[in-house]
């Protein structure tokens, strides 16, 4: 390796093989209880839990460790109302034609439509932004690398952290999402990447059959 500053790895934990097997099975059993939920309770969720989950997301690997992401955690009813109004406006255009027949057909088993009441009722919306320019320090304006991959991984960490904390989430990608930049007052360098809805499930929360069908190990993997 080229010369660089480094510290010894001092927080790695090695488990006995039997425990590794148990932990990998337990992780699978736990993560398979994660579902995209569209019925949220308005029960409050303390800010500190969301902060911890965002801190967890911030540990994700990224191109050159530039961490090209910004998370806007929205709790304000007024801001949530603006997000709902704009998202529903765009979604109406989508469902009333822009999507096209094939896309609408693909969404039919999920039962989705342009109404997004959870954007106002859920305690937290987390708008995730990607940054084209940046660096190790927030003031840096260097090129960022593998921005989509990096922000995608961080979003995965965030969903996992929220699930592990005992919350349910929905990944929402209204199209176009640029209204989020305006509402959240984000700079030109950033693009809205995804909107996560987080909170407790409503009592009548359900999981569409279509969404709980997962491909088998054989279908999704090849071992060489
Ligand atoms: N953004 C729309 C449509 C939608 C698109 C996909 I791909 C989904 O997996 C689910 C929904 C909406 O949120 O309704």
PDB file of C-alpha atoms and ligand atoms in Angstrom:
ATOM      1  CA  UNK A   1       0.000   0.000   0.000  1.00  0.00           C
ATOM      2  CA  UNK A   2       1.085   3.561  -0.537  1.00  0.00           C
ATOM      3  CA  UNK A   3       2.245   5.464   2.520  1.00  0.00           C
ATOM      4  CA  UNK A   4      -0.648   6.822   4.559  1.00  0.00           C
ATOM      5  CA  UNK A   5      -1.630   7.486   8.182  1.00  0.00           C
ATOM      6  CA  UNK A   6      -3.609   4.705   9.851  1.00  0.00           C
ATOM      7  CA  UNK A   7      -4.615   3.344  13.250  1.00  0.00           C
ATOM      8  CA  UNK A   8      -4.719  -0.326  14.210  1.00  0.00           C
ATOM      9  CA  UNK A   9      -8.146  -1.927  13.806  1.00  0.00           C
ATOM     10  CA  UNK A  10      -9.225  -2.049  17.440  1.00  0.00           C
ATOM     11  CA  UNK A  11     -12.990  -2.450  17.384  1.00  0.00           C
ATOM     12  CA  UNK A  12     -13.305  -5.652  15.324  1.00  0.00           C
ATOM     13  CA  UNK A  13     -15.056  -8.461  17.198  1.00  0.00           C
ATOM     14  CA  UNK A  14     -14.406 -12.062  16.187  1.00  0.00           C
ATOM     15  CA  UNK A  15     -17.162 -14.524  17.099  1.00  0.00           C
ATOM     16  CA  UNK A  16     -16.787 -18.280  17.282  1.00  0.00           C
ATOM     17  CA  UNK A  17     -18.086 -19.940  14.075  1.00  0.00           C
ATOM     18  CA  UNK A  18     -21.175 -21.306  15.839  1.00  0.00           C
ATOM     19  CA  UNK A  19     -22.060 -17.808  16.990  1.00  0.00           C
ATOM     20  CA  UNK A  20     -21.412 -16.353  13.528  1.00  0.00           C
ATOM     21  CA  UNK A  21     -23.894 -18.819  12.114  1.00  0.00           C
ATOM     22  CA  UNK A  22     -26.438 -17.934  14.792  1.00  0.00           C
ATOM     23  CA  UNK A  23     -25.935 -14.192  14.295  1.00  0.00           C
ATOM     24  CA  UNK A  24     -26.249 -14.409  10.502  1.00  0.00           C
ATOM     25  CA  UNK A  25     -29.492 -16.383  10.889  1.00  0.00           C
ATOM     26  CA  UNK A  26     -30.789 -13.952  13.529  1.00  0.00           C
ATOM     27  CA  UNK A  27     -29.994 -10.958  11.353  1.00  0.00           C
ATOM     28  CA  UNK A  28     -31.883 -12.520   8.458  1.00  0.00           C
ATOM     29  CA  UNK A  29     -34.873 -13.344  10.663  1.00  0.00           C
ATOM     30  CA  UNK A  30     -34.924  -9.774  11.926  1.00  0.00           C
ATOM     31  CA  UNK A  31     -34.429  -7.934   8.629  1.00  0.00           C
ATOM     32  CA  UNK A  32     -37.075 -10.024   6.918  1.00  0.00           C
ATOM     33  CA  UNK A  33     -39.594  -8.415   9.287  1.00  0.00           C
ATOM     34  CA  UNK A  34     -38.879  -5.088   7.577  1.00  0.00           C
ATOM     35  CA  UNK A  35     -41.747  -4.098   5.324  1.00  0.00           C
ATOM     36  CA  UNK A  36     -42.592  -0.951   3.423  1.00  0.00           C
ATOM     37  CA  UNK A  37     -45.593   0.394   5.319  1.00  0.00           C
ATOM     38  CA  UNK A  38     -48.165   2.859   3.995  1.00  0.00           C
ATOM     39  CA  UNK A  39     -50.362   3.199   7.061  1.00  0.00           C
ATOM     40  CA  UNK A  40     -48.680   5.203   9.816  1.00  0.00           C
ATOM     41  CA  UNK A  41     -49.768   6.130  13.335  1.00  0.00           C
ATOM     42  CA  UNK A  42     -49.309   9.751  14.419  1.00  0.00           C
ATOM     43  CA  UNK A  43     -47.706   8.583  17.693  1.00  0.00           C
ATOM     44  CA  UNK A  44     -44.655  10.739  18.392  1.00  0.00           C
ATOM     45  CA  UNK A  45     -41.138   9.341  18.131  1.00  0.00           C
ATOM     46  CA  UNK A  46     -38.382  11.081  20.131  1.00  0.00           C
ATOM     47  CA  UNK A  47     -35.889  13.060  18.056  1.00  0.00           C
ATOM     48  CA  UNK A  48     -32.932  11.312  19.711  1.00  0.00           C
ATOM     49  CA  UNK A  49     -33.905   8.005  18.080  1.00  0.00           C
ATOM     50  CA  UNK A  50     -33.894   9.642  14.638  1.00  0.00           C
ATOM     51  CA  UNK A  51     -30.558  11.297  15.445  1.00  0.00           C
ATOM     52  CA  UNK A  52     -29.016   7.938  16.349  1.00  0.00           C
ATOM     53  CA  UNK A  53     -30.318   6.376  13.121  1.00  0.00           C
ATOM     54  CA  UNK A  54     -28.871   9.232  11.049  1.00  0.00           C
ATOM     55  CA  UNK A  55     -25.547   8.822  12.880  1.00  0.00           C
ATOM     56  CA  UNK A  56     -25.661   5.121  11.933  1.00  0.00           C
ATOM     57  CA  UNK A  57     -26.361   6.044   8.281  1.00  0.00           C
ATOM     58  CA  UNK A  58     -23.388   8.419   8.407  1.00  0.00           C
ATOM     59  CA  UNK A  59     -21.032   5.490   9.057  1.00  0.00           C
ATOM     60  CA  UNK A  60     -21.742   3.993   5.606  1.00  0.00           C
ATOM     61  CA  UNK A  61     -18.833   3.503   3.193  1.00  0.00           C
ATOM     62  CA  UNK A  62     -18.585   6.145   0.459  1.00  0.00           C
ATOM     63  CA  UNK A  63     -16.384   7.109  -2.490  1.00  0.00           C
ATOM     64  CA  UNK A  64     -13.085   8.456  -1.082  1.00  0.00           C
ATOM     65  CA  UNK A  65     -14.954   8.726   2.262  1.00  0.00           C
ATOM     66  CA  UNK A  66     -16.450  12.034   1.098  1.00  0.00           C
ATOM     67  CA  UNK A  67     -19.815  11.110   2.670  1.00  0.00           C
ATOM     68  CA  UNK A  68     -21.804  12.817  -0.095  1.00  0.00           C
ATOM     69  CA  UNK A  69     -25.119  12.948   1.763  1.00  0.00           C
ATOM     70  CA  UNK A  70     -27.318  15.212   3.813  1.00  0.00           C
ATOM     71  CA  UNK A  71     -30.348  14.141   5.831  1.00  0.00           C
ATOM     72  CA  UNK A  72     -33.163  16.574   6.550  1.00  0.00           C
ATOM     73  CA  UNK A  73     -35.331  15.224   9.386  1.00  0.00           C
ATOM     74  CA  UNK A  74     -38.736  16.865   9.131  1.00  0.00           C
ATOM     75  CA  UNK A  75     -40.917  17.029  12.221  1.00  0.00           C
ATOM     76  CA  UNK A  76     -42.632  20.386  11.643  1.00  0.00           C
ATOM     77  CA  UNK A  77     -46.339  19.961  10.696  1.00  0.00           C
ATOM     78  CA  UNK A  78     -46.104  22.992   8.460  1.00  0.00           C
ATOM     79  CA  UNK A  79     -43.169  21.564   6.459  1.00  0.00           C
ATOM     80  CA  UNK A  80     -44.825  18.121   6.293  1.00  0.00           C
ATOM     81  CA  UNK A  81     -47.973  19.760   4.899  1.00  0.00           C
ATOM     82  CA  UNK A  82     -45.947  21.463   2.158  1.00  0.00           C
ATOM     83  CA  UNK A  83     -44.237  18.153   1.300  1.00  0.00           C
ATOM     84  CA  UNK A  84     -47.588  16.350   1.112  1.00  0.00           C
ATOM     85  CA  UNK A  85     -49.149  19.041  -1.103  1.00  0.00           C
ATOM     86  CA  UNK A  86     -46.245  19.034  -3.564  1.00  0.00           C
ATOM     87  CA  UNK A  87     -45.804  15.240  -3.581  1.00  0.00           C
ATOM     88  CA  UNK A  88     -49.511  14.635  -4.196  1.00  0.00           C
ATOM     89  CA  UNK A  89     -49.518  17.220  -6.971  1.00  0.00           C
ATOM     90  CA  UNK A  90     -46.706  15.374  -8.776  1.00  0.00           C
ATOM     91  CA  UNK A  91     -48.125  11.938  -8.005  1.00  0.00           C
ATOM     92  CA  UNK A  92     -51.494  12.926  -9.470  1.00  0.00           C
ATOM     93  CA  UNK A  93     -49.751  13.699 -12.771  1.00  0.00           C
ATOM     94  CA  UNK A  94     -47.960  10.369 -12.517  1.00  0.00           C
ATOM     95  CA  UNK A  95     -51.038   8.239 -11.821  1.00  0.00           C
ATOM     96  CA  UNK A  96     -53.188  10.142 -14.312  1.00  0.00           C
ATOM     97  CA  UNK A  97     -50.950   9.494 -17.289  1.00  0.00           C
ATOM     98  CA  UNK A  98     -47.255  10.224 -16.920  1.00  0.00           C
ATOM     99  CA  UNK A  99     -46.530   6.726 -15.568  1.00  0.00           C
ATOM    100  CA  UNK A 100     -47.836   4.873 -18.624  1.00  0.00           C
ATOM    101  CA  UNK A 101     -49.839   1.625 -18.624  1.00  0.00           C
ATOM    102  CA  UNK A 102     -46.962  -0.799 -17.971  1.00  0.00           C
ATOM    103  CA  UNK A 103     -45.772   1.060 -14.858  1.00  0.00           C
ATOM    104  CA  UNK A 104     -49.309   1.434 -13.495  1.00  0.00           C
ATOM    105  CA  UNK A 105     -49.879  -2.286 -14.097  1.00  0.00           C
ATOM    106  CA  UNK A 106     -46.668  -3.089 -12.152  1.00  0.00           C
ATOM    107  CA  UNK A 107     -47.906  -0.983  -9.214  1.00  0.00           C
ATOM    108  CA  UNK A 108     -51.456  -2.385  -9.161  1.00  0.00           C
ATOM    109  CA  UNK A 109     -50.653  -5.253  -6.705  1.00  0.00           C
ATOM    110  CA  UNK A 110     -49.277  -2.685  -4.249  1.00  0.00           C
ATOM    111  CA  UNK A 111     -52.499  -0.678  -4.245  1.00  0.00           C
ATOM    112  CA  UNK A 112     -50.687   2.674  -4.325  1.00  0.00           C
ATOM    113  CA  UNK A 113     -52.317   5.877  -5.561  1.00  0.00           C
ATOM    114  CA  UNK A 114     -51.684   9.627  -5.503  1.00  0.00           C
ATOM    115  CA  UNK A 115     -53.004  10.113  -1.947  1.00  0.00           C
ATOM    116  CA  UNK A 116     -50.178  10.272   0.571  1.00  0.00           C
ATOM    117  CA  UNK A 117     -51.793  11.080   3.952  1.00  0.00           C
ATOM    118  CA  UNK A 118     -48.814   9.560   5.780  1.00  0.00           C
ATOM    119  CA  UNK A 119     -46.665  12.468   4.592  1.00  0.00           C
ATOM    120  CA  UNK A 120     -48.572  14.556   7.158  1.00  0.00           C
ATOM    121  CA  UNK A 121     -49.456  11.944   9.768  1.00  0.00           C
ATOM    122  CA  UNK A 122     -46.150  10.145  10.301  1.00  0.00           C
ATOM    123  CA  UNK A 123     -43.995  11.739  13.022  1.00  0.00           C
ATOM    124  CA  UNK A 124     -40.875  11.982  10.835  1.00  0.00           C
ATOM    125  CA  UNK A 125     -40.042  12.436   7.169  1.00  0.00           C
ATOM    126  CA  UNK A 126     -36.359  12.141   6.344  1.00  0.00           C
ATOM    127  CA  UNK A 127     -35.398  13.772   3.055  1.00  0.00           C
ATOM    128  CA  UNK A 128     -32.083  12.393   1.792  1.00  0.00           C
ATOM    129  CA  UNK A 129     -29.928  14.555  -0.463  1.00  0.00           C
ATOM    130  CA  UNK A 130     -26.874  13.585  -2.517  1.00  0.00           C
ATOM    131  CA  UNK A 131     -23.976  15.966  -3.087  1.00  0.00           C
ATOM    132  CA  UNK A 132     -22.090  16.230  -6.398  1.00  0.00           C
ATOM    133  CA  UNK A 133     -19.266  18.186  -4.783  1.00  0.00           C
ATOM    134  CA  UNK A 134     -17.797  17.881  -1.310  1.00  0.00           C
ATOM    135  CA  UNK A 135     -15.027  16.245   0.654  1.00  0.00           C
ATOM    136  CA  UNK A 136     -14.139  15.142   4.145  1.00  0.00           C
ATOM    137  CA  UNK A 137     -15.096  18.548   5.473  1.00  0.00           C
ATOM    138  CA  UNK A 138     -18.553  20.054   4.779  1.00  0.00           C
ATOM    139  CA  UNK A 139     -16.954  23.196   3.311  1.00  0.00           C
ATOM    140  CA  UNK A 140     -14.990  21.238   0.678  1.00  0.00           C
ATOM    141  CA  UNK A 141     -16.026  21.523  -2.961  1.00  0.00           C
ATOM    142  CA  UNK A 142     -14.025  18.653  -4.475  1.00  0.00           C
ATOM    143  CA  UNK A 143     -15.470  16.079  -6.859  1.00  0.00           C
ATOM    144  CA  UNK A 144     -17.425  13.322  -5.131  1.00  0.00           C
ATOM    145  CA  UNK A 145     -17.187   9.765  -6.446  1.00  0.00           C
ATOM    146  CA  UNK A 146     -19.770   6.985  -6.692  1.00  0.00           C
ATOM    147  CA  UNK A 147     -22.369   9.365  -5.312  1.00  0.00           C
ATOM    148  CA  UNK A 148     -25.420   7.212  -6.095  1.00  0.00           C
ATOM    149  CA  UNK A 149     -23.832   4.067  -4.751  1.00  0.00           C
ATOM    150  CA  UNK A 150     -22.676   5.843  -1.579  1.00  0.00           C
ATOM    151  CA  UNK A 151     -26.010   7.498  -0.837  1.00  0.00           C
ATOM    152  CA  UNK A 152     -27.819   4.246  -1.654  1.00  0.00           C
ATOM    153  CA  UNK A 153     -25.732   2.359   0.908  1.00  0.00           C
ATOM    154  CA  UNK A 154     -26.236   5.084   3.543  1.00  0.00           C
ATOM    155  CA  UNK A 155     -29.983   4.967   2.883  1.00  0.00           C
ATOM    156  CA  UNK A 156     -29.869   1.197   3.399  1.00  0.00           C
ATOM    157  CA  UNK A 157     -28.076   1.694   6.706  1.00  0.00           C
ATOM    158  CA  UNK A 158     -30.710   4.268   7.710  1.00  0.00           C
ATOM    159  CA  UNK A 159     -33.622   1.950   6.878  1.00  0.00           C
ATOM    160  CA  UNK A 160     -31.909  -0.841   8.807  1.00  0.00           C
ATOM    161  CA  UNK A 161     -31.251   1.425  11.816  1.00  0.00           C
ATOM    162  CA  UNK A 162     -34.864   2.634  11.892  1.00  0.00           C
ATOM    163  CA  UNK A 163     -36.121  -0.944  11.623  1.00  0.00           C
ATOM    164  CA  UNK A 164     -33.741  -2.131  14.358  1.00  0.00           C
ATOM    165  CA  UNK A 165     -34.968   0.704  16.585  1.00  0.00           C
ATOM    166  CA  UNK A 166     -38.521  -0.587  16.262  1.00  0.00           C
ATOM    167  CA  UNK A 167     -39.920   1.818  13.675  1.00  0.00           C
ATOM    168  CA  UNK A 168     -41.458   1.167  10.275  1.00  0.00           C
ATOM    169  CA  UNK A 169     -40.511   3.034   7.114  1.00  0.00           C
ATOM    170  CA  UNK A 170     -41.545   3.745   3.582  1.00  0.00           C
ATOM    171  CA  UNK A 171     -39.133   4.687   0.822  1.00  0.00           C
ATOM    172  CA  UNK A 172     -40.857   7.313  -1.260  1.00  0.00           C
ATOM    173  CA  UNK A 173     -39.533   8.726  -4.516  1.00  0.00           C
ATOM    174  CA  UNK A 174     -42.048  11.239  -5.859  1.00  0.00           C
ATOM    175  CA  UNK A 175     -41.138  12.193  -9.418  1.00  0.00           C
ATOM    176  CA  UNK A 176     -39.739  14.810  -9.865  1.00  0.00           C
ATOM    177  CA  UNK A 177     -38.349  15.285  -6.345  1.00  0.00           C
ATOM    178  CA  UNK A 178     -36.827  18.721  -6.867  1.00  0.00           C
ATOM    179  CA  UNK A 179     -39.564  20.356  -4.749  1.00  0.00           C
ATOM    180  CA  UNK A 180     -37.848  18.812  -1.710  1.00  0.00           C
ATOM    181  CA  UNK A 181     -34.733  20.897  -2.329  1.00  0.00           C
ATOM    182  CA  UNK A 182     -36.826  24.068  -2.234  1.00  0.00           C
ATOM    183  CA  UNK A 183     -38.900  23.128   0.805  1.00  0.00           C
ATOM    184  CA  UNK A 184     -35.796  21.961   2.711  1.00  0.00           C
ATOM    185  CA  UNK A 185     -33.784  24.953   1.513  1.00  0.00           C
ATOM    186  CA  UNK A 186     -30.901  22.851   0.200  1.00  0.00           C
ATOM    187  CA  UNK A 187     -28.068  24.278  -1.939  1.00  0.00           C
ATOM    188  CA  UNK A 188     -27.759  23.846  -5.751  1.00  0.00           C
ATOM    189  CA  UNK A 189     -24.992  21.273  -5.341  1.00  0.00           C
ATOM    190  CA  UNK A 190     -27.478  18.790  -3.839  1.00  0.00           C
ATOM    191  CA  UNK A 191     -30.114  16.561  -5.439  1.00  0.00           C
ATOM    192  CA  UNK A 192     -33.053  15.036  -3.598  1.00  0.00           C
ATOM    193  CA  UNK A 193     -32.353  11.300  -3.525  1.00  0.00           C
ATOM    194  CA  UNK A 194     -35.220   9.814  -1.547  1.00  0.00           C
ATOM    195  CA  UNK A 195     -37.835  10.601   1.043  1.00  0.00           C
ATOM    196  CA  UNK A 196     -38.140   8.173   3.956  1.00  0.00           C
ATOM    197  CA  UNK A 197     -41.251   8.125   6.082  1.00  0.00           C
ATOM    198  CA  UNK A 198     -40.656   6.795   9.607  1.00  0.00           C
ATOM    199  CA  UNK A 199     -42.846   6.115  12.604  1.00  0.00           C
ATOM    200  CA  UNK A 200     -45.077   3.550  14.282  1.00  0.00           C
ATOM    201  CA  UNK A 201     -47.413   1.488  12.088  1.00  0.00           C
ATOM    202  CA  UNK A 202     -51.132   2.324  12.268  1.00  0.00           C
ATOM    203  CA  UNK A 203     -53.296  -0.328  13.889  1.00  0.00           C
ATOM    204  CA  UNK A 204     -54.680  -1.323  10.497  1.00  0.00           C
ATOM    205  CA  UNK A 205     -51.225  -1.431   8.838  1.00  0.00           C
ATOM    206  CA  UNK A 206     -50.943  -4.123   6.165  1.00  0.00           C
ATOM    207  CA  UNK A 207     -48.353  -5.645   3.857  1.00  0.00           C
ATOM    208  CA  UNK A 208     -49.421  -6.271   0.255  1.00  0.00           C
ATOM    209  CA  UNK A 209     -49.066  -9.951  -0.739  1.00  0.00           C
ATOM    210  CA  UNK A 210     -47.055  -8.849  -3.757  1.00  0.00           C
ATOM    211  CA  UNK A 211     -44.470  -7.144  -1.516  1.00  0.00           C
ATOM    212  CA  UNK A 212     -43.840 -10.123   0.745  1.00  0.00           C
ATOM    213  CA  UNK A 213     -42.922 -12.469  -2.076  1.00  0.00           C
ATOM    214  CA  UNK A 214     -39.114 -12.583  -2.031  1.00  0.00           C
ATOM    215  CA  UNK A 215     -36.955 -14.410  -4.579  1.00  0.00           C
ATOM    216  CA  UNK A 216     -35.191 -17.526  -3.311  1.00  0.00           C
ATOM    217  CA  UNK A 217     -31.467 -17.744  -2.553  1.00  0.00           C
ATOM    218  CA  UNK A 218     -31.085 -19.784  -5.760  1.00  0.00           C
ATOM    219  CA  UNK A 219     -32.799 -17.072  -7.773  1.00  0.00           C
ATOM    220  CA  UNK A 220     -30.696 -14.205  -6.423  1.00  0.00           C
ATOM    221  CA  UNK A 221     -27.266 -15.779  -6.076  1.00  0.00           C
ATOM    222  CA  UNK A 222     -24.580 -17.829  -7.758  1.00  0.00           C
ATOM    223  CA  UNK A 223     -21.689 -19.364  -5.867  1.00  0.00           C
ATOM    224  CA  UNK A 224     -18.592 -20.062  -7.945  1.00  0.00           C
TER     225      UNK A 224
HETATM  226  N1  LIG B   1     -43.918   7.268  -6.564  1.00  0.00           N
HETATM  227  C1  LIG B   1     -45.236   6.681  -6.712  1.00  0.00           C
HETATM  228  C2  LIG B   1     -45.257   5.453  -7.534  1.00  0.00           C
HETATM  229  C3  LIG B   1     -44.518   4.277  -7.060  1.00  0.00           C
HETATM  230  C4  LIG B   1     -43.485   3.799  -7.830  1.00  0.00           C
HETATM  231  C5  LIG B   1     -42.833   2.672  -7.480  1.00  0.00           C
HETATM  232  I1  LIG B   1     -41.415   1.946  -8.721  1.00  0.00           I
HETATM  233  C6  LIG B   1     -43.173   1.974  -6.304  1.00  0.00           C
HETATM  234  O1  LIG B   1     -42.497   0.815  -5.949  1.00  0.00           O
HETATM  235  C7  LIG B   1     -44.225   2.438  -5.527  1.00  0.00           C
HETATM  236  C8  LIG B   1     -44.879   3.602  -5.909  1.00  0.00           C
HETATM  237  C9  LIG B   1     -45.905   6.482  -5.337  1.00  0.00           C
HETATM  238  O2  LIG B   1     -45.244   6.629  -4.315  1.00  0.00           O
HETATM  239  O3  LIG B   1     -47.090   6.198  -5.289  1.00  0.00           O
END
